Coordinates of N, CA and C in Angstrom, one line a residue:
X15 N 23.3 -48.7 27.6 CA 22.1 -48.5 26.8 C 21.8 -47.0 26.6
X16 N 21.7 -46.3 27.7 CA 21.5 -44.8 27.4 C 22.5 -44.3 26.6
X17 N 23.8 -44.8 26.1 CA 25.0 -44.1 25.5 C 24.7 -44.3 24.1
X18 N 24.0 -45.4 23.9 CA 23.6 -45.8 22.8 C 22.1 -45.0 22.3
X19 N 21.3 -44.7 22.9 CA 20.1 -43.6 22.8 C 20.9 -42.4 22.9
X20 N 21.5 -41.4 23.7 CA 22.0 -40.7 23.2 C 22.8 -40.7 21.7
X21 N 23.4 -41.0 21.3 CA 24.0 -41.5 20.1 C 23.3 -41.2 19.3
X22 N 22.1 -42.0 18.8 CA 21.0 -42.5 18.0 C 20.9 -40.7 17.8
X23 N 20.2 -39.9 19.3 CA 19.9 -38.8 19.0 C 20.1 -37.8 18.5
X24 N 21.8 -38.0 18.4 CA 22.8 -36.7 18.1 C 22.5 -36.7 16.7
X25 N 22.7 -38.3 16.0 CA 22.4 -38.6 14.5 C 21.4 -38.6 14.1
X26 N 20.5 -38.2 15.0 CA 19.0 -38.1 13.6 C 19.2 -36.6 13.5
X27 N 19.0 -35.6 15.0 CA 19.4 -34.0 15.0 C 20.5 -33.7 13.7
X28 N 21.9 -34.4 13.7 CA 22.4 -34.4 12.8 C 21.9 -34.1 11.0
X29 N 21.1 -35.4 11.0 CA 20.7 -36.0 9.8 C 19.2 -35.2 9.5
X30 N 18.3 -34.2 10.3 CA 17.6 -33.4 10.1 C 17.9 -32.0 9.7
X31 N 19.3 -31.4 10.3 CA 20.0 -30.3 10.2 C 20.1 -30.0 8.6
X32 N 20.5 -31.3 8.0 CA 21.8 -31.7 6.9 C 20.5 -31.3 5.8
X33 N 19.5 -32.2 6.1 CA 18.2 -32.1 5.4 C 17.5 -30.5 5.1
X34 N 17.5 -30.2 6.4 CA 16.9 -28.9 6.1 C 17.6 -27.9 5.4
X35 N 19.2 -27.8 6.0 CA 19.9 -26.9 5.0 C 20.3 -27.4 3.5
X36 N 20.0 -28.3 3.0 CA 19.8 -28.8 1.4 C 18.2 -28.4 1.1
X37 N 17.3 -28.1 1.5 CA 15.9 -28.1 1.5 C 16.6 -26.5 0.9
X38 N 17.0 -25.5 2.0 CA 16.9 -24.2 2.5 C 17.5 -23.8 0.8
X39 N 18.6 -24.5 1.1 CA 19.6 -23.9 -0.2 C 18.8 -24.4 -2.0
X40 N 18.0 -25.1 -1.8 CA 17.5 -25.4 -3.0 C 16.0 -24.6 -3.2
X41 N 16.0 -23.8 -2.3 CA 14.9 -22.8 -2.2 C 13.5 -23.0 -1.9
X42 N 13.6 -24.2 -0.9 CA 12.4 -24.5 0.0 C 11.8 -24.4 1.0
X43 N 10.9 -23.8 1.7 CA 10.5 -23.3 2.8 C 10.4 -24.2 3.8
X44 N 11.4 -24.3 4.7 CA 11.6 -25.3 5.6 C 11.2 -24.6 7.6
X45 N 10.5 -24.0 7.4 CA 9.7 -23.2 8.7 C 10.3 -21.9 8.9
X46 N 9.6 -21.4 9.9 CA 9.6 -20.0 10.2 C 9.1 -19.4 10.0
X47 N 9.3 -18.0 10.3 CA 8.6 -17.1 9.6 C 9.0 -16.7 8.5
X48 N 8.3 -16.3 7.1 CA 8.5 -15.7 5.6 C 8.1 -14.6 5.9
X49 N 9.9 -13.9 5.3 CA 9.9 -12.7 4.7 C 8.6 -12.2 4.3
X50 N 8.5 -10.8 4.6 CA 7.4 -9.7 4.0 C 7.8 -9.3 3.0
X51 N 7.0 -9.6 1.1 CA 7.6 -9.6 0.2 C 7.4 -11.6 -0.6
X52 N 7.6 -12.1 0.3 CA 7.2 -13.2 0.0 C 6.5 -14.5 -0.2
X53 N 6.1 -15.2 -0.6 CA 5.1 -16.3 -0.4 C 5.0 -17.5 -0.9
X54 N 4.9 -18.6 0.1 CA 5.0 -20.3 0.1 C 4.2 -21.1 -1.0
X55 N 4.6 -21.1 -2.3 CA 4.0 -21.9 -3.0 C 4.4 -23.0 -3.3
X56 N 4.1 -24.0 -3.3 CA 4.3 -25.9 -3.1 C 5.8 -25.9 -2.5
X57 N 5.7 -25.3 -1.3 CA 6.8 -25.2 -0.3 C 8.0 -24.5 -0.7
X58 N 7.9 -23.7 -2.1 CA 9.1 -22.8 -2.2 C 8.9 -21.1 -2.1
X59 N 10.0 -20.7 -2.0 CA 9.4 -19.0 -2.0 C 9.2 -18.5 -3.2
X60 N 8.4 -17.6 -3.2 CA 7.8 -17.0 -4.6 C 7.8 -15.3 -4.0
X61 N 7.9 -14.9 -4.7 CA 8.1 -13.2 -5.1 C 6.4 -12.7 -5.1
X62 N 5.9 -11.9 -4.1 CA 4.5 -11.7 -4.1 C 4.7 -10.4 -5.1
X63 N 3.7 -10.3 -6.0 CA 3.9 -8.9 -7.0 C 3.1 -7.7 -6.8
X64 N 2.3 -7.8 -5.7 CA 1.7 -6.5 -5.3 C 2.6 -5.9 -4.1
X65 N 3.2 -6.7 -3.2 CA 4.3 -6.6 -2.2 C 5.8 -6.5 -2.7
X66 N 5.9 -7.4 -3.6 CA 7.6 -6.5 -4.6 C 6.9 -4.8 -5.0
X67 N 5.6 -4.7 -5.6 CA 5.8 -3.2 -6.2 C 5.8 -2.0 -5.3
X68 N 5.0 -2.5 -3.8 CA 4.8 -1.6 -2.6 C 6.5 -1.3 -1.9
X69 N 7.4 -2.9 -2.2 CA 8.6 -2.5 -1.9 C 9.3 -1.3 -2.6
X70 N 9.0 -1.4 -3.6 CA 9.7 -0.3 -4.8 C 9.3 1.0 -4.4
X71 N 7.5 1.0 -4.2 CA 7.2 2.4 -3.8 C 7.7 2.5 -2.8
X72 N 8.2 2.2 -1.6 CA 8.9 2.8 -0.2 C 9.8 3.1 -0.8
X73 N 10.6 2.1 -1.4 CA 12.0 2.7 -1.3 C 12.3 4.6 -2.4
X74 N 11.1 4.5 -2.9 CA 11.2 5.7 -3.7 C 10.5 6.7 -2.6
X75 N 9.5 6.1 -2.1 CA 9.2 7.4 -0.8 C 10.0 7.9 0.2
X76 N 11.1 6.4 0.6 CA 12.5 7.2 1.6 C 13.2 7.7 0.7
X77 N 13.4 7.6 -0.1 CA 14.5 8.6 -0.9 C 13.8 9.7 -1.6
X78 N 12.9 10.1 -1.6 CA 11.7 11.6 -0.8 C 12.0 12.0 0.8
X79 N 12.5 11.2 1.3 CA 12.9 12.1 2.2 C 11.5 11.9 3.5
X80 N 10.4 10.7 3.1 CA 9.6 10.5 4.0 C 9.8 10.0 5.0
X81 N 8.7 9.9 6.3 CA 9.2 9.0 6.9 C 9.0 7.6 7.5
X82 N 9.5 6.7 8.1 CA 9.2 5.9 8.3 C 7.7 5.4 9.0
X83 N 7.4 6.3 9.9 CA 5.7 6.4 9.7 C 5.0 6.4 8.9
X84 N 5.6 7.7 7.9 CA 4.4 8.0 7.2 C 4.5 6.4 5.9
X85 N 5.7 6.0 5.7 CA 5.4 5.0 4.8 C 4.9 3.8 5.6
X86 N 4.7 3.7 6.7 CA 3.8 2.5 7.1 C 2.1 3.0 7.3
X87 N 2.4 4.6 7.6 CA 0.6 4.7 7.2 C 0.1 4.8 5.6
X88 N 0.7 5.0 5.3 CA 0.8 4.8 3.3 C 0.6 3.7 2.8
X89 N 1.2 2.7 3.4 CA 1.1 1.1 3.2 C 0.3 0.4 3.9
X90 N -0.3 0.8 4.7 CA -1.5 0.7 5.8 C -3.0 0.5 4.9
X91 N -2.6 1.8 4.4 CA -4.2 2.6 3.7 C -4.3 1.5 2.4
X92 N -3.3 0.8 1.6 CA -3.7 0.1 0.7 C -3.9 -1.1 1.1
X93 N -3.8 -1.4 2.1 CA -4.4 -2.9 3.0 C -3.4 -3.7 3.3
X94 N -2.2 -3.8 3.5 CA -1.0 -4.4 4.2 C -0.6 -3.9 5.4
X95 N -1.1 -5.0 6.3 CA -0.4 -4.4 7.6 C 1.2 -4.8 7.6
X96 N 1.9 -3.6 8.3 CA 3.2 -3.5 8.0 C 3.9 -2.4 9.1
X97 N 5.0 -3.5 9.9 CA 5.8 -2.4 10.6 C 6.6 -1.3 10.4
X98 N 7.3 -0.8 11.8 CA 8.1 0.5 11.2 C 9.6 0.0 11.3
X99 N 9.7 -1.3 11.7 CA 10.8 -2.2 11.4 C 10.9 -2.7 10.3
X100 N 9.9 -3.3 9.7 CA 9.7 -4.2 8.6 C 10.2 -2.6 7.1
X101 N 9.3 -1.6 7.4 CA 9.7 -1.0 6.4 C 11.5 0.0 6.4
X102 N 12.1 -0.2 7.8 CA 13.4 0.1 7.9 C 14.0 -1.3 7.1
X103 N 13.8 -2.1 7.3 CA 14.4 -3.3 7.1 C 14.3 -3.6 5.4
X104 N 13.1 -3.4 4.5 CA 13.2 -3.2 3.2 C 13.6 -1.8 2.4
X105 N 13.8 -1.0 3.0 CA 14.1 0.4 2.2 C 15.9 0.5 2.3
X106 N 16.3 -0.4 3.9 CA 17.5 -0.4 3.7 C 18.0 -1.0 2.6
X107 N 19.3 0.0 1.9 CA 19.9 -0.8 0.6 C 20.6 -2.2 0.9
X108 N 21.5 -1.7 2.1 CA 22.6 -2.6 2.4 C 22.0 -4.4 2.8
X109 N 20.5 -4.2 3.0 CA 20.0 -5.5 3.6 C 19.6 -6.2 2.4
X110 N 19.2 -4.9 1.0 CA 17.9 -5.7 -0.1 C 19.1 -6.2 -0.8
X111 N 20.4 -5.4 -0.9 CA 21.2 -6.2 -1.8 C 22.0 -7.1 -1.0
X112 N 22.3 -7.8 0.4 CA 22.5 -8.9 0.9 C 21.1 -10.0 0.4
X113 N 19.8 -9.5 0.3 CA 18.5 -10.5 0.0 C 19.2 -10.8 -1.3
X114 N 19.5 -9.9 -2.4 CA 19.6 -10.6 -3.8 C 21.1 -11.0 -4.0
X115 N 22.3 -10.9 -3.3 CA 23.4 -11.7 -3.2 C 23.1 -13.1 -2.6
X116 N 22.7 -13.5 -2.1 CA 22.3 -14.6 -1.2 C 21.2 -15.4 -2.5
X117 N 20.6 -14.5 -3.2 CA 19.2 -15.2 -4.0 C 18.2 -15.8 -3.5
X118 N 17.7 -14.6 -2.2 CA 16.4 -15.0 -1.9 C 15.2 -14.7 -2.5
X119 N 15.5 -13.9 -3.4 CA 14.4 -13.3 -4.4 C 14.4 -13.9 -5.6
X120 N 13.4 -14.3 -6.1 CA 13.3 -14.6 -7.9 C 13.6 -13.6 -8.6
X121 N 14.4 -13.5 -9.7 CA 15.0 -13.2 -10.4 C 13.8 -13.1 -11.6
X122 N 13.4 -11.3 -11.9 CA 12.7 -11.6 -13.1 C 12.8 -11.8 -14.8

């Protein structure tokens, strides 16, 4: 009997997996935490457009040569709380063009 409950178990874990990554890949918010930059509307991701433009302005303040403080106290003062990871993490190139090869971003 237990071989048979185990069993059962592996296949629903299975059959939830299968679910979520068809959810994921059709661009539905299937838990976790959401990207900074983005936001859950009727369970899909949407492109926030005061947070896409703040992204634009860092990346033109690190390429001034600022720094990672100062662009999180910069981004502070317009009312987004925001780390000094979170803004390494979007100023880096190599990570925003892995976000838009993948197509986690809407496309304007």
């Amino acid at each position: 009997m237990s071989a048979v409950a185990q069993f059962e178990r592996e296949k629903i874990g299975e059959r939830t997996r299968d679910v979520k990554r068809q959810r994921l890949a059709e661009g539905y918010f299937v838990g976790g935490a959401v990207k900074w930059g983005l936001t859950v509307v009727d369970g899909k991701f949407v492109a926030d457009v005061k947070k896409t433009a703040l992204i634009a302005q860092m990346k033109a303040w690190r390429s001034q040569g600022k720094s990672l403080r100062d662009i999180v106290a910069r981004v502070v003062e317009r009312g987004e709380p925001i780390s000094v990871d979170t803004v390494r993490t979007l100023t880096n190139d190599v990570a925003t063009a892995e976000m838009h090869r993948r197509g986690r971003r809407k496309k304007s």
